[in-house]
PDB file of C-alpha atoms in Angstrom:
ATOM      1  CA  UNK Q   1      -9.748  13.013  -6.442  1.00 88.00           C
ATOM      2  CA  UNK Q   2     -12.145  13.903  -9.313  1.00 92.00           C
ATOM      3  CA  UNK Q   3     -13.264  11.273 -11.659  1.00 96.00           C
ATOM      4  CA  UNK Q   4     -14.552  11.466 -15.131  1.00 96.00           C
ATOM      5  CA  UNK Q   5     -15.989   8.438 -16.980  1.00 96.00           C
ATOM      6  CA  UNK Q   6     -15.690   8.796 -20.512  1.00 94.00           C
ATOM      7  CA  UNK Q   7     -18.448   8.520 -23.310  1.00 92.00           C
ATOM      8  CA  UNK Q   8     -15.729   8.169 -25.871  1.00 93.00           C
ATOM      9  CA  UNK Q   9     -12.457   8.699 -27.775  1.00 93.00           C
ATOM     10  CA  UNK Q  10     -13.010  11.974 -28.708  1.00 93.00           C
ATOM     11  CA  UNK Q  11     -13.911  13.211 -24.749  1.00 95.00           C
ATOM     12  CA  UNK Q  12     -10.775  11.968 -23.261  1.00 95.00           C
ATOM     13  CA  UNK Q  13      -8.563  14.529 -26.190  1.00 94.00           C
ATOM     14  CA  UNK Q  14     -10.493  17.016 -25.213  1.00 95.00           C
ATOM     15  CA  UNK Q  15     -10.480  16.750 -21.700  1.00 95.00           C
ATOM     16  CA  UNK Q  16      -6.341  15.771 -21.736  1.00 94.00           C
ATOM     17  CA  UNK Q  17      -5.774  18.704 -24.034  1.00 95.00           C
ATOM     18  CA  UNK Q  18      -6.893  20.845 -20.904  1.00 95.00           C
ATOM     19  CA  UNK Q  19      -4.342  19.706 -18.953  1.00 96.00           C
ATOM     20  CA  UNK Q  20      -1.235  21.202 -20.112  1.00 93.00           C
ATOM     21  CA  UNK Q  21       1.824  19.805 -18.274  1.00 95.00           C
ATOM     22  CA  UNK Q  22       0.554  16.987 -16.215  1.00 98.00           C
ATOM     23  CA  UNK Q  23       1.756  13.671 -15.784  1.00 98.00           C
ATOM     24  CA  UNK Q  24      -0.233  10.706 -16.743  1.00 98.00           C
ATOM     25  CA  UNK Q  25      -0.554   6.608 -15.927  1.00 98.00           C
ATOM     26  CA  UNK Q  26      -2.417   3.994 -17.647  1.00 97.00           C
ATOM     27  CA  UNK Q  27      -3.923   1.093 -15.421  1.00 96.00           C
ATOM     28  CA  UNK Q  28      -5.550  -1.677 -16.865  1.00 94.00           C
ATOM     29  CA  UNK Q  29      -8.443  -1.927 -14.202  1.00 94.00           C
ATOM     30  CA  UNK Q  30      -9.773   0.516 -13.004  1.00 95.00           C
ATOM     31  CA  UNK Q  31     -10.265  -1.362  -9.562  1.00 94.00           C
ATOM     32  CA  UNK Q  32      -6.253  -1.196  -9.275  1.00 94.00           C
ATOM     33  CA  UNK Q  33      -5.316   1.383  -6.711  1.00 93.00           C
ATOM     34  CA  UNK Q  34      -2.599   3.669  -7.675  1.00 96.00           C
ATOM     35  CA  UNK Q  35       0.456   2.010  -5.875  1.00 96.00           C
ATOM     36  CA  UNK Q  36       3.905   0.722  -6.994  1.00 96.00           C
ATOM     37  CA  UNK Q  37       4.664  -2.206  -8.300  1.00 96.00           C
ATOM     38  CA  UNK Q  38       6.911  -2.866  -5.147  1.00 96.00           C
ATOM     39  CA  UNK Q  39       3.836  -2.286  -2.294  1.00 96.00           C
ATOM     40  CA  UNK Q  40       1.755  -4.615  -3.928  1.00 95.00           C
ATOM     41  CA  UNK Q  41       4.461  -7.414  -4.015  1.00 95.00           C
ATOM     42  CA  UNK Q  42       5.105  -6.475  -0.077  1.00 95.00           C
ATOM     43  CA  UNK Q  43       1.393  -6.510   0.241  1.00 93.00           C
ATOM     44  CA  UNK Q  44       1.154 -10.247  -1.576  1.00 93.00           C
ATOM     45  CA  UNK Q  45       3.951 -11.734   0.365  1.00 93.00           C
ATOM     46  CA  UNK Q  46       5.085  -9.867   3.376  1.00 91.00           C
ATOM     47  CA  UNK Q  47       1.935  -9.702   5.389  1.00 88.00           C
ATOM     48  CA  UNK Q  48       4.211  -7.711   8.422  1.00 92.00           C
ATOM     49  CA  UNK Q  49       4.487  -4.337   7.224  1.00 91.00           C
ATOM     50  CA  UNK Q  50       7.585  -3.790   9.925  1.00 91.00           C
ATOM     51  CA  UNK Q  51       9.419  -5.979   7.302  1.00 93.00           C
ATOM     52  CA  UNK Q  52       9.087  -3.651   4.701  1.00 94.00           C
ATOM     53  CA  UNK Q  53      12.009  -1.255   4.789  1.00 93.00           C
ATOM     54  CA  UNK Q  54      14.143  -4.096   5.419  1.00 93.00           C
ATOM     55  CA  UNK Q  55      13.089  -6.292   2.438  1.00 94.00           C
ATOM     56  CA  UNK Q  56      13.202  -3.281   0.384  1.00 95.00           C
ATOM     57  CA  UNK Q  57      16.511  -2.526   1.180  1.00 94.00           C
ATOM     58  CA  UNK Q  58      17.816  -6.027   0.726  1.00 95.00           C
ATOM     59  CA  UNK Q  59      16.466  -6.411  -3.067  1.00 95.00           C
ATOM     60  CA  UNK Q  60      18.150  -3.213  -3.803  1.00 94.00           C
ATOM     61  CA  UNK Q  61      21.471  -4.913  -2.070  1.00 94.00           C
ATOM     62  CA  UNK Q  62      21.075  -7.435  -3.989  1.00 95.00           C
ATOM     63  CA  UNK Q  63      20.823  -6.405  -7.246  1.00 94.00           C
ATOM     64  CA  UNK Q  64      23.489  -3.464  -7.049  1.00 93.00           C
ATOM     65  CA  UNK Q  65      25.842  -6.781  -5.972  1.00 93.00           C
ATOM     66  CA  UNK Q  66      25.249  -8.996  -9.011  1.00 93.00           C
ATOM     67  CA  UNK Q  67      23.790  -6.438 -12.117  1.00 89.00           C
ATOM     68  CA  UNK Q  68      27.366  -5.150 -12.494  1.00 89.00           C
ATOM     69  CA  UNK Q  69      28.254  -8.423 -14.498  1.00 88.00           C
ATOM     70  CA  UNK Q  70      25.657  -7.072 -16.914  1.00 85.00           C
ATOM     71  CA  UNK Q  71      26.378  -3.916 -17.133  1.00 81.00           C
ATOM     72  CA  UNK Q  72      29.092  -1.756 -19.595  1.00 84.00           C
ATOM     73  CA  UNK Q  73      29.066   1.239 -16.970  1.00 82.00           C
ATOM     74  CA  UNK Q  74      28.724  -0.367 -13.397  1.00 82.00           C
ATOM     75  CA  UNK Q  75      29.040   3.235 -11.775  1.00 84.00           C
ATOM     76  CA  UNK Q  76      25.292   3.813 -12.305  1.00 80.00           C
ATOM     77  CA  UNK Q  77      24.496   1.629  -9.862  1.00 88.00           C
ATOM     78  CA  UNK Q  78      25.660   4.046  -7.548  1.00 89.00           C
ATOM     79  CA  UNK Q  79      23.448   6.535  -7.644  1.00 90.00           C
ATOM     80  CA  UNK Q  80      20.201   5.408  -6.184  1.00 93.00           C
ATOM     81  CA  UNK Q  81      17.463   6.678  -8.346  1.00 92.00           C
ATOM     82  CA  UNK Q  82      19.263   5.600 -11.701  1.00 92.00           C
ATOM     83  CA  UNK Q  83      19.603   2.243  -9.687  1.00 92.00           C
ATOM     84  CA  UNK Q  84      15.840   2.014  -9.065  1.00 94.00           C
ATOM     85  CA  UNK Q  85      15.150   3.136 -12.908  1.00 92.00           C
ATOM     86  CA  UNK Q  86      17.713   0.100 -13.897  1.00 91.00           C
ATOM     87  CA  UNK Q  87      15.717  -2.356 -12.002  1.00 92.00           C
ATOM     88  CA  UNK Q  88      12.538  -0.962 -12.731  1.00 92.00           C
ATOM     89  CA  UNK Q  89      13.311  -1.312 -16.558  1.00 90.00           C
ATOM     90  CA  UNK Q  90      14.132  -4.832 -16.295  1.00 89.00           C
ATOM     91  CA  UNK Q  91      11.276  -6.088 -14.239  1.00 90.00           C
ATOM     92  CA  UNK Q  92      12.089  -6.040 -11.193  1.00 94.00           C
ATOM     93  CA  UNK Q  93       9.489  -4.627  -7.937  1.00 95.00           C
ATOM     94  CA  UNK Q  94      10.785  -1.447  -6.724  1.00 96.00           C
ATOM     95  CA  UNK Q  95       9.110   1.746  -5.368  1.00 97.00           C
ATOM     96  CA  UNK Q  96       8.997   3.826  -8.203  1.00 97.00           C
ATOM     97  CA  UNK Q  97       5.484   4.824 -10.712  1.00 97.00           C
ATOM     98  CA  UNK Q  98       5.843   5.019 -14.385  1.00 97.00           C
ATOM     99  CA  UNK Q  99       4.530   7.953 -15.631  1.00 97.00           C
ATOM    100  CA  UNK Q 100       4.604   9.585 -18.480  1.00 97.00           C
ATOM    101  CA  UNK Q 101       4.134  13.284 -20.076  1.00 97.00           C
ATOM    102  CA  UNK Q 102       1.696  12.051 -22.823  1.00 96.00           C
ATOM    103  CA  UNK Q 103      -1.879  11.386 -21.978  1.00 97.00           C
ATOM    104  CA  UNK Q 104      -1.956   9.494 -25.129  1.00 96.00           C
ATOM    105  CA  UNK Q 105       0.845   7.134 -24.045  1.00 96.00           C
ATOM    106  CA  UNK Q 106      -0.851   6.284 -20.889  1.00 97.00           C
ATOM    107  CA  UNK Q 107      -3.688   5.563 -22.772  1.00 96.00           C
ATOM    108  CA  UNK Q 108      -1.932   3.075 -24.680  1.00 94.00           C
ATOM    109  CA  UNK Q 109      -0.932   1.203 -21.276  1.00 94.00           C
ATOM    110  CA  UNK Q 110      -4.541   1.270 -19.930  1.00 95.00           C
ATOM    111  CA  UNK Q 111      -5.904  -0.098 -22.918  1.00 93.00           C
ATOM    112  CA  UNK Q 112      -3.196  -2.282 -24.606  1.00 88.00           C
ATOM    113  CA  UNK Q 113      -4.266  -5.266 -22.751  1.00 85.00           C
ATOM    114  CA  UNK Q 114      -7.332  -4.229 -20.584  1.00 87.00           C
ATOM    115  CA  UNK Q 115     -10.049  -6.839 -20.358  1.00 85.00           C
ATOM    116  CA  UNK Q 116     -12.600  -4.505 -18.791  1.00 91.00           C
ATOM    117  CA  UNK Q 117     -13.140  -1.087 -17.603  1.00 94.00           C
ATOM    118  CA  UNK Q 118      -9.487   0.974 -17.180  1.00 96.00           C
ATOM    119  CA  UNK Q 119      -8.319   4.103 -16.236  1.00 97.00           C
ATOM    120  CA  UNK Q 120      -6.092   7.119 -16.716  1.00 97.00           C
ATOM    121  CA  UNK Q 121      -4.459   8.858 -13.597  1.00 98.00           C
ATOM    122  CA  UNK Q 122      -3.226  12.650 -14.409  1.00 98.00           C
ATOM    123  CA  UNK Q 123      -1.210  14.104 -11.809  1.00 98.00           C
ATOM    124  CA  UNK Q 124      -0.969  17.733 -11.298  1.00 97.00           C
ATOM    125  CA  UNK Q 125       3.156  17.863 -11.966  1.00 96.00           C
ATOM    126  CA  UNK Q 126       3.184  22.125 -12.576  1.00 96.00           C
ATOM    127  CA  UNK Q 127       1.374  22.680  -9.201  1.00 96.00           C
ATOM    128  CA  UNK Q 128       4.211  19.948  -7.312  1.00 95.00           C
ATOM    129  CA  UNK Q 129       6.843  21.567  -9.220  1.00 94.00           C
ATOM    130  CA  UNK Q 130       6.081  24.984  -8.441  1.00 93.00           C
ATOM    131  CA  UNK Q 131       5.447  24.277  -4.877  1.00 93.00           C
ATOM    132  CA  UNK Q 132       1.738  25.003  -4.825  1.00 95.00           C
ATOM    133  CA  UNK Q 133       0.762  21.867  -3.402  1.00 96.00           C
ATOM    134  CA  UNK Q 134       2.728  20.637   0.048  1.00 95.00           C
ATOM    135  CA  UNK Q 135       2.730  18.249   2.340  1.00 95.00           C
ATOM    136  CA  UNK Q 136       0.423  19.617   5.303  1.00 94.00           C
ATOM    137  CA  UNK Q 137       2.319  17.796   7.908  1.00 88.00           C
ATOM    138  CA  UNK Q 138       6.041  18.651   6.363  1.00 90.00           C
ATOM    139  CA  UNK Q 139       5.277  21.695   4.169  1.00 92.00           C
ATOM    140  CA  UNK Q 140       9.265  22.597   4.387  1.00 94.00           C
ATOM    141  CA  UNK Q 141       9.492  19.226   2.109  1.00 95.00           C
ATOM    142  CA  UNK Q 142       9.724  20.810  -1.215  1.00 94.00           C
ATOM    143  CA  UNK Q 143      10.514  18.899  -4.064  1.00 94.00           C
ATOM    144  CA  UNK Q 144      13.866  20.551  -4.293  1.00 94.00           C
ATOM    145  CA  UNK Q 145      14.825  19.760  -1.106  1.00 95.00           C
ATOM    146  CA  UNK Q 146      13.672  15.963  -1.472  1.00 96.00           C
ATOM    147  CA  UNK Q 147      15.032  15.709  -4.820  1.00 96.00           C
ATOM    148  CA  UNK Q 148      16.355  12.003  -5.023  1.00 95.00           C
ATOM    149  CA  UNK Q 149      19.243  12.243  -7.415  1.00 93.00           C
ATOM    150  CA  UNK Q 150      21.101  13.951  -4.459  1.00 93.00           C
ATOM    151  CA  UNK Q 151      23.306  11.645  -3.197  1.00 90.00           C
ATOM    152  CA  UNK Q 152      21.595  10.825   0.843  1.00 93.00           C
ATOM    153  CA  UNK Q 153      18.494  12.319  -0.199  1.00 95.00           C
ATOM    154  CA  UNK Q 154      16.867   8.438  -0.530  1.00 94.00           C
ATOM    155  CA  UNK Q 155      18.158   7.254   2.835  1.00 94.00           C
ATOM    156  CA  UNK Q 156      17.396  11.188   4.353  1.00 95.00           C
ATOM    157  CA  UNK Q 157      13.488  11.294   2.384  1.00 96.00           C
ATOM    158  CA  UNK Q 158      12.316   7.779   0.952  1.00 96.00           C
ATOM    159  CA  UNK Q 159      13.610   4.728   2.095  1.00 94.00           C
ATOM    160  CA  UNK Q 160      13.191   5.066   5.917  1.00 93.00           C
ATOM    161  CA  UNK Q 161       9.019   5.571   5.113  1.00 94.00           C
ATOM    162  CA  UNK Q 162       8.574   8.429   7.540  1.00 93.00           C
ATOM    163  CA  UNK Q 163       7.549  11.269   5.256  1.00 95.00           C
ATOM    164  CA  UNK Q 164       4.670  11.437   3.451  1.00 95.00           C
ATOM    165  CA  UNK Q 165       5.749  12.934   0.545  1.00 96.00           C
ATOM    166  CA  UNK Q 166       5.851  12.410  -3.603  1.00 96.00           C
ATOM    167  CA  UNK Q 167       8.422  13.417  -6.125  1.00 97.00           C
ATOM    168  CA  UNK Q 168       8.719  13.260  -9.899  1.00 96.00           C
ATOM    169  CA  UNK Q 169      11.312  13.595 -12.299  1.00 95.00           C
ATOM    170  CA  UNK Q 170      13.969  11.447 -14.049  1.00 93.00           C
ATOM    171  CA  UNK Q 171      17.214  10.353 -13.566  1.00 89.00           C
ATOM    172  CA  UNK Q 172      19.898  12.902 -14.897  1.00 86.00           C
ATOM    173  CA  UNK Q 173      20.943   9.907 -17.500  1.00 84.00           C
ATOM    174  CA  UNK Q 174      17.656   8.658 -19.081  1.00 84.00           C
ATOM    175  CA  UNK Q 175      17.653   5.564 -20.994  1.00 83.00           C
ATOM    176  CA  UNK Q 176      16.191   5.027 -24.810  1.00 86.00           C
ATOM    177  CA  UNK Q 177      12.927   3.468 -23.194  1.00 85.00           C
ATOM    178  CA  UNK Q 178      12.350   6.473 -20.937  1.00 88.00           C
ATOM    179  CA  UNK Q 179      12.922   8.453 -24.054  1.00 89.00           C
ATOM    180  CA  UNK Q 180      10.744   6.840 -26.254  1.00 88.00           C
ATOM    181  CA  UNK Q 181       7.828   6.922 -23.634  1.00 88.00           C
ATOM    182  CA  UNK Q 182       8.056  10.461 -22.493  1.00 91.00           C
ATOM    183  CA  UNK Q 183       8.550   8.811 -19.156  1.00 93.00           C
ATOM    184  CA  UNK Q 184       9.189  10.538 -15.950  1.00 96.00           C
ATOM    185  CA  UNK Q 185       8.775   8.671 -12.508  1.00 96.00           C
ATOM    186  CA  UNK Q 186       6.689   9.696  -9.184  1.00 97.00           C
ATOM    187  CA  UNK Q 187       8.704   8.385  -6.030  1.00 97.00           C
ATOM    188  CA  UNK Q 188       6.835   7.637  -3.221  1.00 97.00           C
ATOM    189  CA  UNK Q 189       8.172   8.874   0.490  1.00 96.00           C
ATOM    190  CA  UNK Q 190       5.935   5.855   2.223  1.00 96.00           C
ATOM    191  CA  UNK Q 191       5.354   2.592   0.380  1.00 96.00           C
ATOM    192  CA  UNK Q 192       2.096   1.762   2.755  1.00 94.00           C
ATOM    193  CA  UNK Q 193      -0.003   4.132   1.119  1.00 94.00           C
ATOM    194  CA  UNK Q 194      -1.629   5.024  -2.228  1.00 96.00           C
ATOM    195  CA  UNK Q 195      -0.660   7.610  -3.915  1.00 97.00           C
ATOM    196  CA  UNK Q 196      -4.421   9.416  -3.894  1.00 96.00           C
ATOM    197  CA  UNK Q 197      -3.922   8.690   0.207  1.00 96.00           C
ATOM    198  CA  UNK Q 198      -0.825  10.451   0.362  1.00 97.00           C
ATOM    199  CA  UNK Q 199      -2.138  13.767  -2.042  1.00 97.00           C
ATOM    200  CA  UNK Q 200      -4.996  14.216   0.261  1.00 95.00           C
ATOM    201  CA  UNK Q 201      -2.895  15.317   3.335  1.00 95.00           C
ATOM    202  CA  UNK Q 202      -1.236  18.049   0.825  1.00 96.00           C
ATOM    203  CA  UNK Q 203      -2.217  21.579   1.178  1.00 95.00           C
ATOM    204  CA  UNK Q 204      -3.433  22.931  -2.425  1.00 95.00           C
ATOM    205  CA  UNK Q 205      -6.181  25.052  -3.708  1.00 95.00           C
ATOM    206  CA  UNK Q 206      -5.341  23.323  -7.259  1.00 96.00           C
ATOM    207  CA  UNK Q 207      -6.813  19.320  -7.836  1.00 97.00           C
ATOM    208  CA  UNK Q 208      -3.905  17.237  -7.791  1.00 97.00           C
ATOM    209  CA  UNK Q 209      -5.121  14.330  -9.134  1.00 97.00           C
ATOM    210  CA  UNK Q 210      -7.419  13.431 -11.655  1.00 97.00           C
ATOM    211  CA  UNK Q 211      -8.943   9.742 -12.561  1.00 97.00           C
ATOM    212  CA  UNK Q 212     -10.403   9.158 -16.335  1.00 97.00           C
ATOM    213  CA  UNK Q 213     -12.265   5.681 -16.618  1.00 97.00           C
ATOM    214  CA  UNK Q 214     -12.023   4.244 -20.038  1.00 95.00           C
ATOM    215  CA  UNK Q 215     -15.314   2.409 -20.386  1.00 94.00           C
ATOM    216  CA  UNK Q 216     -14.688  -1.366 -22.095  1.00 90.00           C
ATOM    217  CA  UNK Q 217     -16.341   0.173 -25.332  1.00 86.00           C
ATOM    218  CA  UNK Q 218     -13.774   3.031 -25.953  1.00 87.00           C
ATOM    219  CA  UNK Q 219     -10.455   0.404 -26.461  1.00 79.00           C
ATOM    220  CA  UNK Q 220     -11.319   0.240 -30.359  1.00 79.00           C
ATOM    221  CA  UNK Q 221     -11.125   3.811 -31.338  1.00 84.00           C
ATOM    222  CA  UNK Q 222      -8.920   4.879 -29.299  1.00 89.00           C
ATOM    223  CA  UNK Q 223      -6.529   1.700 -30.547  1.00 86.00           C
ATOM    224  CA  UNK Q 224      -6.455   3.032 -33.847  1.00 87.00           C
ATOM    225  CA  UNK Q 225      -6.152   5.908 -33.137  1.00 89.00           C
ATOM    226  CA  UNK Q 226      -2.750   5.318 -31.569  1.00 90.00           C
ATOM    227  CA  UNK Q 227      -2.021   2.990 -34.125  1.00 87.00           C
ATOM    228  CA  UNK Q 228      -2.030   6.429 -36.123  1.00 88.00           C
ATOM    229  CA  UNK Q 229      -0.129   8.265 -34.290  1.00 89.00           C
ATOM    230  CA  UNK Q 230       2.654   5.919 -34.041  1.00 89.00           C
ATOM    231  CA  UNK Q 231       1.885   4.602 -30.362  1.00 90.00           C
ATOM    232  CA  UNK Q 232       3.056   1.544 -30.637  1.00 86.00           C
ATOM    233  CA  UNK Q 233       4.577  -1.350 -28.417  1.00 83.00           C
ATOM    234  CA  UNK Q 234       7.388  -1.165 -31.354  1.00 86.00           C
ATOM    235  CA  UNK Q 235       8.006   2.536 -30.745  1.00 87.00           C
ATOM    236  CA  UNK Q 236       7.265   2.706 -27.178  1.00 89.00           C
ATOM    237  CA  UNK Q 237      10.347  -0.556 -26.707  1.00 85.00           C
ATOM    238  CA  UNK Q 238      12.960  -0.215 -29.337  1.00 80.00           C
ATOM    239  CA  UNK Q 239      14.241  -3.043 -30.524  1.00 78.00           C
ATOM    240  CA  UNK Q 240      13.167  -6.635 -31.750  1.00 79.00           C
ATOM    241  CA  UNK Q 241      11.098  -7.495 -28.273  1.00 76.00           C
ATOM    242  CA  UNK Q 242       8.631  -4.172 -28.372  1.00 71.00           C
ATOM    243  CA  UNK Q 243       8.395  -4.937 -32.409  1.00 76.00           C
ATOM    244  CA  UNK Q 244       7.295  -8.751 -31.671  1.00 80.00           C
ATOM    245  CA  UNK Q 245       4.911  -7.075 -28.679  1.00 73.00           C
ATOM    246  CA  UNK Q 246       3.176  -4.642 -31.064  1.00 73.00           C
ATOM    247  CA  UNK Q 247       2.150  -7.532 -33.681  1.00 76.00           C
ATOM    248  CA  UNK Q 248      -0.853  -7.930 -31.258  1.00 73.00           C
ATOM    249  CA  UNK Q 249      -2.545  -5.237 -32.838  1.00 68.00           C
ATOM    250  CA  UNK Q 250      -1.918  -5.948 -36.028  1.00 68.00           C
ATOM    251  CA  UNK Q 251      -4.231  -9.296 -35.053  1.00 69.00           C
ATOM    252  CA  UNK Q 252      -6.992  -7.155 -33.405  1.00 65.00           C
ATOM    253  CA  UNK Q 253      -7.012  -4.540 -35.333  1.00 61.00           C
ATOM    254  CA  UNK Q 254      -9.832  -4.399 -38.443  1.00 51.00           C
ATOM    255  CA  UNK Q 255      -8.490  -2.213 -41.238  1.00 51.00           C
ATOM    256  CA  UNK Q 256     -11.525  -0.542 -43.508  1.00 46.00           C
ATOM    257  CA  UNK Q 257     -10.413  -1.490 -47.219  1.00 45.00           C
ATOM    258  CA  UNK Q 258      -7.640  -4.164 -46.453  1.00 47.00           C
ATOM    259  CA  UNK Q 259      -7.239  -6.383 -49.274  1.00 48.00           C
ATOM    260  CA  UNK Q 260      -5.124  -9.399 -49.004  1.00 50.00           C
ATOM    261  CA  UNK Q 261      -1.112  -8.853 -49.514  1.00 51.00           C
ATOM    262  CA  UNK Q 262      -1.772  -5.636 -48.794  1.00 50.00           C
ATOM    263  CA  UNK Q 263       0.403  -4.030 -45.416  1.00 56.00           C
ATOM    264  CA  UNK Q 264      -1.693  -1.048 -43.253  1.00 52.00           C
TER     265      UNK Q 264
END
């Protein structure tokens, strides 16, 4: 995995704009391996990794048992990526990576609330989609034949943890958040791994993955920058709750030539 640490704003357009079609993810520390949200709650509290599967399995049990009292069309529970995505958007650990198709999007994420040093992962999406990078040890293991929105295909590919594998995409029904963040998600075929561990055993002439370090001096730029553009926590959640979020920057934010009364 190549890394480039940034001298500023301008660097990380320039070096984003050369990488037409990627996928990207916004970490807050740059210390933070690249792992789901569910390994690292296994990893906290379920020091027996044999327990994994099973726990994993169980919270999805769970939730597809009780979330249809919430829900106006229960029957996307069925389906187990849109189930994952449902859980996922409300908070809850599972497997899946939030990515997105805008470099300045992730950006937003890394920086929003970073505190140090953070980080941009772009993922090589074209060369997975097109089959130039596969699995060395499966390289049969397309991302066709994987492809998780066939019903089986989780059971058959994911959640038994045997194949080292990745897949992105989104659910055939995507939701207004997942719109509004050019989202798209990278699955996981093991949970026990990073996802840089699990691109090294693939076969590709092409990098695959590409880690930009946003040093702690860059956030303020490239804030209003954003801010500009419309990259907001207002735009990025619709409704009330992302409006409320995004007021932060309105508090951090300096505007040149503000005079009171006056709205930016």
């Amino acid at each position: 995995m190549q890394t480039t640490i940034l001298r500023d704003w301008a660097q990380f357009m320039t070096l984003t704009s050369t990488l037409d079609g990627w996928a990207f993810r916004g970490q807050q520390n740059t210390a933070w391996q690249l792992e789901s949200s569910l390994t690292r709650y296994l990893r906290a509290y379920a020091d027996d990794q044999r327990q994994w599967r099973a726990r994993e399995e169980r919270a999805i049990r769970v939730f597809r048992r009780k979330a249809h009292n919430f829900l106006e069309h229960p029957g996307l529970l069925d389906n187990d990526l849109r189930c994952l995505a449902l859980m996922q958007h409300h908070g809850a650990p599972t497997r899946l990576l939030d990515f997105t198709k805008s470099p300045f999007v992730a950006a937003f994420f890394a920086l929003e609330r970073a505190t140090g040093d953070a980080a941009v992962y772009a993922l090589n999406t074209p060369a997975l989609y097109n089959s130039r990078a596969l699995p060395k040890g499966d390289p049969g293991l397309t991302r066709d034949v994987i492809d998780p929105r066939v019903q089986g295909h989780f059971d058959q590919y994911f959640f038994c943890n045997r194949h080292e594998v990745i897949w992105f995409g989104e659910p055939t029904e995507m939701d207004d958040r997942l719109i509004a963040q050019s989202g798209t998600f990278v699955v996981p075929g093991v949970i026990d791994r990073p996802l840089a561990r699990i691109l090294d055993d693939y076969e590709s002439s092409e990098e695959l993955l590409h880690k930009v370090i946003l040093p702690a001096s860059v956030p303020v730029d490239a804030m209003k920058w954003l801010y500009r553009m419309n990259i907001t926590n207002a735009s990025l959640f619709p409704g009330l709750d992302g409006l409320a979020r995004s007021i932060a920057v309105e508090l951090e934010i300096v505007w040149s030539g503000m005079t009171p009364g006056h709205d930016a």
